Short mmCIF file of C-alpha atoms in Angstrom, two decimals:
data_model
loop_
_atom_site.label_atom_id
_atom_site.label_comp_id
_atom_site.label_asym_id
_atom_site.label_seq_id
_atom_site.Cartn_x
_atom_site.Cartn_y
_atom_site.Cartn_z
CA UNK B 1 0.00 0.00 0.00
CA UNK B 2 2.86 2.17 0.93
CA UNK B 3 4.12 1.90 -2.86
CA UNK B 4 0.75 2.77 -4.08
CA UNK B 5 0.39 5.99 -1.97
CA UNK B 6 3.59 7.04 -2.98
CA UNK B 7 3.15 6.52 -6.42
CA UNK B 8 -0.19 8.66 -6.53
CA UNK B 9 1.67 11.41 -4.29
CA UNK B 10 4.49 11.44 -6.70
CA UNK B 11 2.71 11.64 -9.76
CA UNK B 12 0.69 15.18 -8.04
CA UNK B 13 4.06 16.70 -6.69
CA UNK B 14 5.51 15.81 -10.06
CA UNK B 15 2.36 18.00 -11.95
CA UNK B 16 3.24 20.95 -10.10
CA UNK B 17 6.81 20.62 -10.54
CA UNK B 18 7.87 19.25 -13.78
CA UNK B 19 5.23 20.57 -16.00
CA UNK B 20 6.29 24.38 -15.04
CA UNK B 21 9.40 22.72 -15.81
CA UNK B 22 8.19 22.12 -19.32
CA UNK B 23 6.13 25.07 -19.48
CA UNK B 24 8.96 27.25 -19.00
CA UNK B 25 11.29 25.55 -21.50
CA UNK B 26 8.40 26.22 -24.28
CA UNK B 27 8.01 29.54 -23.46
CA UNK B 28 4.79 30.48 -23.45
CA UNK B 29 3.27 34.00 -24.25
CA UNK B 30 -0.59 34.92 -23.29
CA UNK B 31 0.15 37.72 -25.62
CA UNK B 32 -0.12 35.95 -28.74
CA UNK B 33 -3.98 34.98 -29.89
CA UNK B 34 -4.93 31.45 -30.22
CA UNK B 35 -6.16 29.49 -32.95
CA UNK B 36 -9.52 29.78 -31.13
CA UNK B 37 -9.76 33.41 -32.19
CA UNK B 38 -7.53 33.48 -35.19
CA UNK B 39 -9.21 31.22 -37.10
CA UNK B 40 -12.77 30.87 -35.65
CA UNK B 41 -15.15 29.12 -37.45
CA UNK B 42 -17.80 28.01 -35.39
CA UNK B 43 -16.98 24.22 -36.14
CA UNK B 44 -13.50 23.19 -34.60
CA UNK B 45 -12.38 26.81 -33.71
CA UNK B 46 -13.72 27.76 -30.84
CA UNK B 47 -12.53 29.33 -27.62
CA UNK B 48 -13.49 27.16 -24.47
CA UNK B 49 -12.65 27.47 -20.56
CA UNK B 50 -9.72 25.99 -19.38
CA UNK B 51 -11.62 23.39 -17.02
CA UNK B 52 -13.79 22.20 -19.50
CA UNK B 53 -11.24 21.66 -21.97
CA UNK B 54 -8.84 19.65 -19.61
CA UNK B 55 -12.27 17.23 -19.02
CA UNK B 56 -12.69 16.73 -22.71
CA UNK B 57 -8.85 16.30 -23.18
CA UNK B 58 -9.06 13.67 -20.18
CA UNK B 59 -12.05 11.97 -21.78
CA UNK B 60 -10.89 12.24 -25.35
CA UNK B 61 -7.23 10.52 -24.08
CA UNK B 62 -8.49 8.42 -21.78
CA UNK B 63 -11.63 6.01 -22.65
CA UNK B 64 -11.28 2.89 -20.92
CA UNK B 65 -7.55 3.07 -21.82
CA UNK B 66 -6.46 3.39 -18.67
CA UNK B 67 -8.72 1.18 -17.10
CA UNK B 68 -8.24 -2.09 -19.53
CA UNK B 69 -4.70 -1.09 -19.88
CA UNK B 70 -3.75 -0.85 -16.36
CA UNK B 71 -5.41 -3.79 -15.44
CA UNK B 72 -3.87 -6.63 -17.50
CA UNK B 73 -0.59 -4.25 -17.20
CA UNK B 74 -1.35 -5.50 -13.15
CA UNK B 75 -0.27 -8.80 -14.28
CA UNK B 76 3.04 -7.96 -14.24
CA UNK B 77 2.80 -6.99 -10.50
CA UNK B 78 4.17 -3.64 -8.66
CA UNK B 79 6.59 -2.77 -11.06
CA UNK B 80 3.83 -1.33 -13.05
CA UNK B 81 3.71 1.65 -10.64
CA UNK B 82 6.73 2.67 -11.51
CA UNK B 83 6.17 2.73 -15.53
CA UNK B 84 3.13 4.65 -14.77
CA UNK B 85 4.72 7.12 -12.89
CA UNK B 86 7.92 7.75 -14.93
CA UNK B 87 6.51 7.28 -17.52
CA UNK B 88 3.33 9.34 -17.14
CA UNK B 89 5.68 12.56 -15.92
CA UNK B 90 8.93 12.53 -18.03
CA UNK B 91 7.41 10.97 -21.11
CA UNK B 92 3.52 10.82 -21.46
CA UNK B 93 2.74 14.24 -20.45
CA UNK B 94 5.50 16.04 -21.86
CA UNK B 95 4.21 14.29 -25.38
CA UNK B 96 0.78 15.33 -24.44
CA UNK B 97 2.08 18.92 -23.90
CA UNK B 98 3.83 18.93 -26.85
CA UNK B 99 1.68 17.53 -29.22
CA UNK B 100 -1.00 20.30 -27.76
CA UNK B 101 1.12 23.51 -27.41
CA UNK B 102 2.98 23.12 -31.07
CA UNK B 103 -0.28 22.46 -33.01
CA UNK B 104 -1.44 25.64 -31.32
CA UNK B 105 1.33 27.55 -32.35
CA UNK B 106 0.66 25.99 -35.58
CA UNK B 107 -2.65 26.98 -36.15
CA UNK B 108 -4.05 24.24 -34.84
CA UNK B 109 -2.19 22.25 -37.18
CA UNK B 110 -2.59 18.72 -36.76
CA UNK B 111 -0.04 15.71 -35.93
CA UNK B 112 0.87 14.80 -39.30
CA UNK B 113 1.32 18.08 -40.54
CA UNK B 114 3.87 18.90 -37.30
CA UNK B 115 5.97 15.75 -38.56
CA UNK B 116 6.25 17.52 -41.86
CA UNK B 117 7.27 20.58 -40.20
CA UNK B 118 10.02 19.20 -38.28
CA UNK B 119 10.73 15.41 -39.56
CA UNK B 120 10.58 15.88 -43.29
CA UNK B 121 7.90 15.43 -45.87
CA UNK B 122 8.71 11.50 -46.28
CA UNK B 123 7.87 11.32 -42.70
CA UNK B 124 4.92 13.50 -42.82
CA UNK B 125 3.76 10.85 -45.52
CA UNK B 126 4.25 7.77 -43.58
CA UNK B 127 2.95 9.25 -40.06
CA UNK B 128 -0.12 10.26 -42.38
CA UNK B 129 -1.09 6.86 -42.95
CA UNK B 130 -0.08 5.09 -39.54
CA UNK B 131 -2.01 7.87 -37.82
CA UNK B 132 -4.82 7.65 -40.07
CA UNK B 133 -4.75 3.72 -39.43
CA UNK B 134 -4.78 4.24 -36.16
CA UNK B 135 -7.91 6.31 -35.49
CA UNK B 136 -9.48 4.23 -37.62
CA UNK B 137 -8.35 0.86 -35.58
CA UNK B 138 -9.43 3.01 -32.41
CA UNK B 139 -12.45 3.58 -32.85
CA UNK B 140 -13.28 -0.29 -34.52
CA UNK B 141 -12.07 -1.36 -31.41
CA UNK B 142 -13.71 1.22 -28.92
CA UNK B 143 -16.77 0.20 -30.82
CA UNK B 144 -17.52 -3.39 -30.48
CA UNK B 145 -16.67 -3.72 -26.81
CA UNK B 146 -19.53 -1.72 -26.09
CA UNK B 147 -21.78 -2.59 -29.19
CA UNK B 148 -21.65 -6.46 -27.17
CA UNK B 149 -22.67 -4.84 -23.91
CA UNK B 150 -25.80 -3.24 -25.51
CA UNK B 151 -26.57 -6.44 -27.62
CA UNK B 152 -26.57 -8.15 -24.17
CA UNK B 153 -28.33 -5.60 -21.72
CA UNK B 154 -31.31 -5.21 -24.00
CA UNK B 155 -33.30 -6.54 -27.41
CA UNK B 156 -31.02 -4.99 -29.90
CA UNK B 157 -28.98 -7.36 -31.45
CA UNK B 158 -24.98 -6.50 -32.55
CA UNK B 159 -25.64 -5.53 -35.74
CA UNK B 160 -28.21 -3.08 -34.48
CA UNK B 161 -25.79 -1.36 -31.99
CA UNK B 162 -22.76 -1.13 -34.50
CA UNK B 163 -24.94 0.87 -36.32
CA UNK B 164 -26.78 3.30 -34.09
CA UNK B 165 -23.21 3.50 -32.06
CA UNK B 166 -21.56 4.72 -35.54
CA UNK B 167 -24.86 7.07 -36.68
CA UNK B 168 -23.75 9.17 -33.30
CA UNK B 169 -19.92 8.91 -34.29
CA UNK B 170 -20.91 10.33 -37.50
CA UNK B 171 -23.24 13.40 -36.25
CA UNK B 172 -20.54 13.67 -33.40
CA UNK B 173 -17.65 14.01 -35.78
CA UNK B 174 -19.31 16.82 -37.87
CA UNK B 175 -21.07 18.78 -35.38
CA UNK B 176 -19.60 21.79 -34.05
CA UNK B 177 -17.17 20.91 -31.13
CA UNK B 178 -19.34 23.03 -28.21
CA UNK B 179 -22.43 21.50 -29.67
CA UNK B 180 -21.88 17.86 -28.19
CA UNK B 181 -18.32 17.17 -27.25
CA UNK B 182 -18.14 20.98 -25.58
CA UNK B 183 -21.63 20.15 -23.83
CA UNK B 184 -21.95 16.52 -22.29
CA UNK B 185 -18.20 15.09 -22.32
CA UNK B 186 -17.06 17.32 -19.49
CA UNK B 187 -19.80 15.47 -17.50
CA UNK B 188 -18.73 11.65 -18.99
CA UNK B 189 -14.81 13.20 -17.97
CA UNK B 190 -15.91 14.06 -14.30
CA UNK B 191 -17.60 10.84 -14.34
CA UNK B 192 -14.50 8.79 -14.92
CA UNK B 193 -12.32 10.79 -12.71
CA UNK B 194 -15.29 9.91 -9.52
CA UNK B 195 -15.38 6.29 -10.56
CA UNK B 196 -11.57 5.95 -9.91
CA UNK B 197 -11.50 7.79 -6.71
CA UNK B 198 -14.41 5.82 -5.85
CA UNK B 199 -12.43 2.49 -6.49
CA UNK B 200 -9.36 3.95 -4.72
CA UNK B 201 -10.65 4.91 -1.42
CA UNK B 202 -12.88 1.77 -1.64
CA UNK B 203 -9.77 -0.44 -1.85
CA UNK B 204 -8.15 1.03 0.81
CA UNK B 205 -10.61 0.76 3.05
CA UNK B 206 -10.75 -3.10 2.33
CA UNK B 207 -9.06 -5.43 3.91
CA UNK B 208 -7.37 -6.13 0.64
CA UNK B 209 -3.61 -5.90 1.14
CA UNK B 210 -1.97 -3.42 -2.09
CA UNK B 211 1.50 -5.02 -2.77
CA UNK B 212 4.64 -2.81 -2.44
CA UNK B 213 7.32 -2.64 -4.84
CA UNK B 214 9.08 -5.51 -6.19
CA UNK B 215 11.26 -5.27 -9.08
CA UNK B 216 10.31 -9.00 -9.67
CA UNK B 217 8.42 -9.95 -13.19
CA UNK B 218 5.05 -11.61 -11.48
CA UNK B 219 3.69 -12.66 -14.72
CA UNK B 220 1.96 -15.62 -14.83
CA UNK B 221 2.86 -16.07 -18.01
CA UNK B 222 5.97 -15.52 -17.87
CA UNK B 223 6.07 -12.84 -20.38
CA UNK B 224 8.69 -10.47 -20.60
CA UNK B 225 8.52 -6.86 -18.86
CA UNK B 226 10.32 -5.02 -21.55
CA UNK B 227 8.86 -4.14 -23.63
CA UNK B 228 5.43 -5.81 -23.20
CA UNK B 229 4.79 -3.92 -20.08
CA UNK B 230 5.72 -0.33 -21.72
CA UNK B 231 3.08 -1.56 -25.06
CA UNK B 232 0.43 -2.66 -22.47
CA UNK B 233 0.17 0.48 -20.32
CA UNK B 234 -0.13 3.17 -22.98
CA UNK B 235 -2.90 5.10 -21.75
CA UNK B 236 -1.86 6.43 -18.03
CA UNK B 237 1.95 6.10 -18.63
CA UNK B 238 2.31 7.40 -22.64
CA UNK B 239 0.29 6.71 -25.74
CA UNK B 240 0.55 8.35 -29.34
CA UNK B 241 -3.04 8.43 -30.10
CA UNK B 242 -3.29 11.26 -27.43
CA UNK B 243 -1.19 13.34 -30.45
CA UNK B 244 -4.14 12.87 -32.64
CA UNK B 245 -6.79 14.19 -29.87
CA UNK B 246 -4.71 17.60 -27.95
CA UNK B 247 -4.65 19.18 -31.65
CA UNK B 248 -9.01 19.43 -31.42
CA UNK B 249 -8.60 20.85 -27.69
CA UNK B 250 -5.79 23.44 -29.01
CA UNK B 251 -8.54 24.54 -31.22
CA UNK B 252 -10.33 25.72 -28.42
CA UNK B 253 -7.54 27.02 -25.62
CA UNK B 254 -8.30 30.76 -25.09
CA UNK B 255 -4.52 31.76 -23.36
CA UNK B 256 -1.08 29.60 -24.12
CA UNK B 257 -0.83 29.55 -20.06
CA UNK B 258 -4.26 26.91 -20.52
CA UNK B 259 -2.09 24.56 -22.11
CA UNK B 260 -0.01 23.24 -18.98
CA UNK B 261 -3.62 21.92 -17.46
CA UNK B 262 -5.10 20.94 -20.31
CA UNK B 263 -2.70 19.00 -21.60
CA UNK B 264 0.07 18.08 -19.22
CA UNK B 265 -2.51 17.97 -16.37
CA UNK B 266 -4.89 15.66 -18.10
CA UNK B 267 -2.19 12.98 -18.35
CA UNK B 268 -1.34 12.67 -15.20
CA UNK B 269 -5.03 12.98 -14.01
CA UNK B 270 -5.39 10.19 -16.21
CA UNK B 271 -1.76 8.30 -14.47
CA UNK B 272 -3.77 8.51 -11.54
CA UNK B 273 -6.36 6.65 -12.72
CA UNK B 274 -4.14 4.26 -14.03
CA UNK B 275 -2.35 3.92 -10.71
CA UNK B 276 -5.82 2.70 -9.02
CA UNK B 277 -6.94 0.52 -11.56
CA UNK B 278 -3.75 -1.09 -11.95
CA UNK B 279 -3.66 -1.36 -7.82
CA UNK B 280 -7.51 -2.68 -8.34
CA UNK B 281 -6.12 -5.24 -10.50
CA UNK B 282 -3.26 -7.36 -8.35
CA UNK B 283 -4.96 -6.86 -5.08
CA UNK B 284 -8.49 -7.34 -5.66
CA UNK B 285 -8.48 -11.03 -7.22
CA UNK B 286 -5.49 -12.31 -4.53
CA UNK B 287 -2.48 -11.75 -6.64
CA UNK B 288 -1.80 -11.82 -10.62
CA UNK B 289 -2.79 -15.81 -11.00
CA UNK B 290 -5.94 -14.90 -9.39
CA UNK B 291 -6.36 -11.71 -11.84
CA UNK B 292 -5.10 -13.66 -15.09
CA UNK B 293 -7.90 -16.47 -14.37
CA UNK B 294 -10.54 -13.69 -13.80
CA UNK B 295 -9.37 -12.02 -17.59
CA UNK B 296 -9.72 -15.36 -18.84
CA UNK B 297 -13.06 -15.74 -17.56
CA UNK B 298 -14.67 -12.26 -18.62
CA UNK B 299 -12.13 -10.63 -20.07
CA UNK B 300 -11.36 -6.90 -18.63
CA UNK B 301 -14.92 -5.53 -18.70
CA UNK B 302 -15.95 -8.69 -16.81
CA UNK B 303 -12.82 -7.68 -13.97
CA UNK B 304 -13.90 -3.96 -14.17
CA UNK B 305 -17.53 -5.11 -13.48
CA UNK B 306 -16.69 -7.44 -10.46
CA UNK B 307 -14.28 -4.85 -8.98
CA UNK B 308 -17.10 -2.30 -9.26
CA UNK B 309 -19.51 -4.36 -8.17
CA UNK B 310 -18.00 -4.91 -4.99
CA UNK B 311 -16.49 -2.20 -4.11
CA UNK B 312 -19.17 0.02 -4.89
CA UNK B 313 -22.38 -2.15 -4.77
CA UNK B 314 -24.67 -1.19 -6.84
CA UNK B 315 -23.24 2.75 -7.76
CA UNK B 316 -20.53 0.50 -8.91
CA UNK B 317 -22.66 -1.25 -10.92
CA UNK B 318 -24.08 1.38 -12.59
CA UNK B 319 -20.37 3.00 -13.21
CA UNK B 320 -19.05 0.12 -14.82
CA UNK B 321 -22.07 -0.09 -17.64
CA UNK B 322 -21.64 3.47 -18.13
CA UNK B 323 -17.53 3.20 -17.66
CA UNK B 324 -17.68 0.07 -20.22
CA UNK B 325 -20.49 1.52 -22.48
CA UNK B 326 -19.51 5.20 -22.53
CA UNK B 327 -16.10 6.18 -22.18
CA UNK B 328 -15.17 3.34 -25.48
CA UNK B 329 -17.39 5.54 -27.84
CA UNK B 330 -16.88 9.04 -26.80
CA UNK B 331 -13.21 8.18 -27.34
CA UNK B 332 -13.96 6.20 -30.57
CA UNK B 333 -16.50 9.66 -31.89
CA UNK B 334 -12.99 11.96 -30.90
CA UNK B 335 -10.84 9.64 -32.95
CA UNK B 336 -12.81 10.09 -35.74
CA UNK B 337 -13.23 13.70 -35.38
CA UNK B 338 -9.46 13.76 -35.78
CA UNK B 339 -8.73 11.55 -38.49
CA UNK B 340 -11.16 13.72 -40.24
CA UNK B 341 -8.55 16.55 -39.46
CA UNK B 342 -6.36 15.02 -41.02
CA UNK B 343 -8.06 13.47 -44.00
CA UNK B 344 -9.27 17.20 -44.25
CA UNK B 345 -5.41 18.70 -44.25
CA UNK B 346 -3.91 16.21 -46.47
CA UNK B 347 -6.47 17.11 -49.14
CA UNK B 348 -6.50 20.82 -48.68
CA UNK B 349 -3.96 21.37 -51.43
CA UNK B 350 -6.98 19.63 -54.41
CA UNK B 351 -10.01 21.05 -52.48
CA UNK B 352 -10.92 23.10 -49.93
CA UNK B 353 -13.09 21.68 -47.11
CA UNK B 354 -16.01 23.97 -45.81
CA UNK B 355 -18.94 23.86 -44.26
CA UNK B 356 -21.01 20.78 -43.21
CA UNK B 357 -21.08 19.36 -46.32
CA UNK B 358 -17.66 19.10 -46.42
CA UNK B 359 -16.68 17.59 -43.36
CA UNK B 360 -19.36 14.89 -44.12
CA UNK B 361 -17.34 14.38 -46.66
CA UNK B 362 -14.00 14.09 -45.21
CA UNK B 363 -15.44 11.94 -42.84
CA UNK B 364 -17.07 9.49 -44.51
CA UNK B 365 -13.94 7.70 -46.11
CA UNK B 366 -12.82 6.73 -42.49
CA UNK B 367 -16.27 5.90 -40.46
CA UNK B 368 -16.88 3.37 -43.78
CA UNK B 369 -13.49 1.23 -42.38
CA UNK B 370 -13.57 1.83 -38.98
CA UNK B 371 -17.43 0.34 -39.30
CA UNK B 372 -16.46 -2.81 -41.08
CA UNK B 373 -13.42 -3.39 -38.64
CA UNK B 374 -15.85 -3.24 -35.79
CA UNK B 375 -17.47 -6.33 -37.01
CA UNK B 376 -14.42 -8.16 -36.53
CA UNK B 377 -12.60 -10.09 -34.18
CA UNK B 378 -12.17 -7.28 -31.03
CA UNK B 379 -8.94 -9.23 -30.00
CA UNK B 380 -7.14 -8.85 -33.17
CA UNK B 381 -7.59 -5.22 -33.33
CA UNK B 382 -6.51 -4.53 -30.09
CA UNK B 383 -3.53 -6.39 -31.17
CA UNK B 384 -2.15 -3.67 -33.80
CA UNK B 385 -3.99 -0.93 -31.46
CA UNK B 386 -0.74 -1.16 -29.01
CA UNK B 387 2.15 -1.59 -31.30
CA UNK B 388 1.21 1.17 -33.74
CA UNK B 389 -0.41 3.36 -30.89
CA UNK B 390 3.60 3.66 -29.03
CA UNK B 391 5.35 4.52 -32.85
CA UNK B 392 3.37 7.17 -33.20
CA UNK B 393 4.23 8.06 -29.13
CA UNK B 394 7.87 8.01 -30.26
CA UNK B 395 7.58 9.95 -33.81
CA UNK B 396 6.00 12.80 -31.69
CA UNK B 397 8.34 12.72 -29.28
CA UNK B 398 11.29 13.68 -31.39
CA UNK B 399 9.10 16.15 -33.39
CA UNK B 400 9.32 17.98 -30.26
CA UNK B 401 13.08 17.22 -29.80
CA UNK B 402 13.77 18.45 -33.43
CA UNK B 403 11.40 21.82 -32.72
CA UNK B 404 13.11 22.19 -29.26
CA UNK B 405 16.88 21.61 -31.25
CA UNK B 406 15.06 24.32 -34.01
CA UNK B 407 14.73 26.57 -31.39
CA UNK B 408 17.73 26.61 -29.47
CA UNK B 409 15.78 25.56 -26.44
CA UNK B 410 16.85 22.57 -24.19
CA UNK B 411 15.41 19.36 -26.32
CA UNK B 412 17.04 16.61 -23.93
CA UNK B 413 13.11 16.52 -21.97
CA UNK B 414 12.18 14.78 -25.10
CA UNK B 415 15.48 13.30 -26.80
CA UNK B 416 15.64 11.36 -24.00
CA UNK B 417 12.33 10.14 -23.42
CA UNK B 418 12.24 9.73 -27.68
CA UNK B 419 15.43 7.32 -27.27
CA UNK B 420 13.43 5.39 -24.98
CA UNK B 421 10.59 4.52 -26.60
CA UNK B 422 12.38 4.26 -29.76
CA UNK B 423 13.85 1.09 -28.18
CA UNK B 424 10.79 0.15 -26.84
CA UNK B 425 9.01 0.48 -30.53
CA UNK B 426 11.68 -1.34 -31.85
CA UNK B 427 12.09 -4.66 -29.80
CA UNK B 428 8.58 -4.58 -29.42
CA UNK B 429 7.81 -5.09 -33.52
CA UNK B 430 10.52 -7.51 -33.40
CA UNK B 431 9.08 -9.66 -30.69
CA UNK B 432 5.50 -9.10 -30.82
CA UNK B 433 3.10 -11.80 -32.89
CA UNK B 434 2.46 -9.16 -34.93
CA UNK B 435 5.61 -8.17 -35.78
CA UNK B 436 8.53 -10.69 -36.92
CA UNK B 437 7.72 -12.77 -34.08
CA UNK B 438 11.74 -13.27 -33.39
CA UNK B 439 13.50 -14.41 -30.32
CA UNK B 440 14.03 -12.38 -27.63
CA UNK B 441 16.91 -12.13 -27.36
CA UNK B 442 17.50 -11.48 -31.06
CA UNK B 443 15.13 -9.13 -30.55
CA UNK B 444 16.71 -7.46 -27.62
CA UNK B 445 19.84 -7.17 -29.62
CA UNK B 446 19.04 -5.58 -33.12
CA UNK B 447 16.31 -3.34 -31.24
CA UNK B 448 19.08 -2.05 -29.13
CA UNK B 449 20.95 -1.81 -32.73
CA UNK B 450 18.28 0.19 -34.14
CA UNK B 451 18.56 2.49 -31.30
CA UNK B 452 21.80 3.21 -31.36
CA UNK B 453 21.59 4.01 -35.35
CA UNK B 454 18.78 6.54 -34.30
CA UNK B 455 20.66 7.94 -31.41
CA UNK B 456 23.82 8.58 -33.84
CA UNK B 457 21.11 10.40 -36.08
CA UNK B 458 20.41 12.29 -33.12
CA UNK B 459 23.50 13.46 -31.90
CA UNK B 460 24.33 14.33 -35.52
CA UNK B 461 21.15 16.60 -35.79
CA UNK B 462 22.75 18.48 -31.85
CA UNK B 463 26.33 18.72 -33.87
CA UNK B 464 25.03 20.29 -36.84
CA UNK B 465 22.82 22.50 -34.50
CA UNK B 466 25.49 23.64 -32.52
CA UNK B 467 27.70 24.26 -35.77
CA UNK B 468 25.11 26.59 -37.47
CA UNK B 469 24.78 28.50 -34.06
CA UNK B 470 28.48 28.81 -34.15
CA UNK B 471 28.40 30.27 -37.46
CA UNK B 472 25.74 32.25 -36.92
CA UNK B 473 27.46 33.69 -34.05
CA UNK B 474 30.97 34.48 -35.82
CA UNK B 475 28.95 36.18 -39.17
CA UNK B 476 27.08 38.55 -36.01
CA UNK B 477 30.60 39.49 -34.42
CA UNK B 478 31.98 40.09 -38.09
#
């Protein structure tokens, strides 16, 4: 238990410190006018308060992410606390800061387009397609957990709730962000920050013992912790499909200073919440055997229901159909909305799109796939969600080492955190099933190779930096 409180009273020391940390290093100016005003437009432009914004941003990142995540990341026992934390502060947040503060200085620009900016157009291509992928794999797979729910809770059959679930992504995606989103998700958002408390001061008021640290891999299946464990906590630690959402929240941000709450603060609201579920997860069912059998048996909506259940009684009960049911689509409507961005940017050199008419347009050629996926095998989705989810984590990452290097500013707060997950992303496609399925320790090897190659690239990208300012500096004193 000791662990646990620490890690939750680490992770809200940590938001006060570090992220002024960041802040500062970005240099913000409340002088300059946001996107919001600059380029209002009634649809995505629009300036919005600070708190509700940071309760869309948590909603819009979060989804049952954190919750599913964290728990079969609680396999893997206590050492999950500490990716959470560490990686929530020094790598997930400062992404999610990132990723907001630089589309806003961009125009709202969104993630693609910033990998142009600072990666090269090749880049800019390829992260247009992966990203694209990826919202569309989202929102397939945010779709049929709770499509199953509905067909089981009432007469409506699968079919039926596929269909009605996608008829509100597609009015969602197209309506005017304070219409909906701007309306009822900073409700679902405070909703799924009082069903984690709820669980968290429920558990400790259990008898139920919360394991302290160990730096031993409690798996029972013996799987590896790196890098399954980094791949399997995305949400609440870092995750690259929060890139795609903090672009339709900078759209909104009235004052630069909003951006440290909205988008820093909403990650580690939602570490938090990954902290208690994962703590939920290897103390509730008796230890990781017991919580592996209990996954088995009802998979992680069927452990999110029995934790609720009897923690909370029958409030519980109510959370986790609305947790299960809910949070999935409103995050699976968001990823939409943004891969409509960016379906919307990458055409904007043919055709301009305006009005309604137009965004139904640019939305239609990703709701089609993400509708068929849905009828798929959930499993298998969920399988490419996690691998392609931490490459784009990484590729934004060292946009914002490559701006910070741009601007003279000190890029190490995300070179460093970008070398990491670069050798996470690596060995991961190289041991997955989904990758090349090689041996681990091959895998271990040439990912490590891979990183070094990249890390070479880096420090020849800091050389060349320092050599321009060098020049710079001798044609100023000439």
């Amino acid at each position: 238990m000791v662990t646990f409180l620490f890690a939750i009273a680490f992770l809200i020391i940590g938001y006060f410190i570090y992220s002024k940390v960041v802040e500062r290093i970005f240099g913000i100016n409340d002088q300059n006018k946001t996107p919001a005003y600059t380029n209002s437009d009634a649809i995505d432009y629009t300036p919005m308060p600070w708190w509700k914004a940071s309760l869309i941003q948590l909603l819009n990142i979060a989804g049952l992410g954190p919750i599913f995540g964290a728990v079969a990341g609680a396999l893997y026992g206590p050492v999950a606390f500490i990716w959470i934390v560490i990686g929530c502060l020094f790598a997930g947040a400062v992404h999610d800061y990132f990723s907001g503060m630089l589309s806003l200085r961009h125009n709202g620009a969104q993630f693609p387009s910033l990998v142009g900016r600072y990666l090269g157009n090749t880049m800019r291509i390829i992260i247009n397609f992966v990203s694209i992928v990826l919202m569309i794999l989202v929102a397939a797979a945010f779709t049929a957990g709770p499509a199953q729910l509905i067909a089981s809770l009432t007469p409506l059959s699968f079919t039926v709730a596929i269909v009605l679930i996608f008829a509100y992504f597609l009015v969602a995606a197209v309506l005017p962000v304070n219409r909906v989103i701007g309306r009822i998700y900073p409700i679902f958002g405070a909703i799924l920050i009082f069903m984690a408390v709820s669980i968290g001061v429920a558990l400790l008021l259990t008898d139920r013992s919360i394991p302290n640290l160990t730096f031993s891999n409690l798996h029972p299946g013996d799987l590896p912790i790196w890098p399954l464990l980094m791949v399997t906590i995305s949400c609440g630690a870092i995750s690259g499909f929060h890139s795609t959402q903090s672009p339709i929240l900078a759209r909104t941000i009235k004052r630069e200073s909003h951006g440290r709450k909205v988008f820093y603060g909403a990650m580690v609201a939602e570490g938090v919440i990954a902290l208690i579920w994962a703590a939920a997860g290897m103390t509730f069912f008796g230890g990781t055997g017991g919580l592996q059998e209990a996954l088995a048996a009802g998979g992680p909506a069927g452990v999110v229901n029995e934790i609720s259940t009897t923690l909370l009684g029958t409030l519980g009960g109510i959370l986790a159909i609305l947790g299960v049911i809910i949070l999935p689509i409103t995050t699976g409507d968001t990823a939409l909305r943004s891969s409509r961005m960016m379906v919307s940017e990458l055409v904007e050199k043919f055709f301009k799109v305006q009005g309604l008419k137009g965004v139904l347009i640019a939305t239609i050629p990703v709701t089609l796939p993400a509708f068929w996926l849905s009828t798929i095998d959930y499993t298998f989705l969920w399988r490419y969600v996690g691998g392609t989810n931490q490459l784009v984590a990484t590729v934004m990452l060292w946009t914002a080492a490559m701006y910070l290097l741009e601007s003279r500013k000190f890029h190490w707060i995300c070179g460093i955190p970008a070398l990491f997950m670069t050798a996470v992303v690596s060995t991961y496609f190289l041991y997955a099933p989904e990758g090349f399925s090689l041996p681990y320790e091959l895998s271990l090897a040439i990912g490590g190779a891979i990183t070094l190659v990249v890390a070479f690239w880096y420090m020849n990208k800091i050389r060349k930096a320092h050599k321009q300012l060098a020049n710079s500096s001798s044609s100023n004193a000439a």
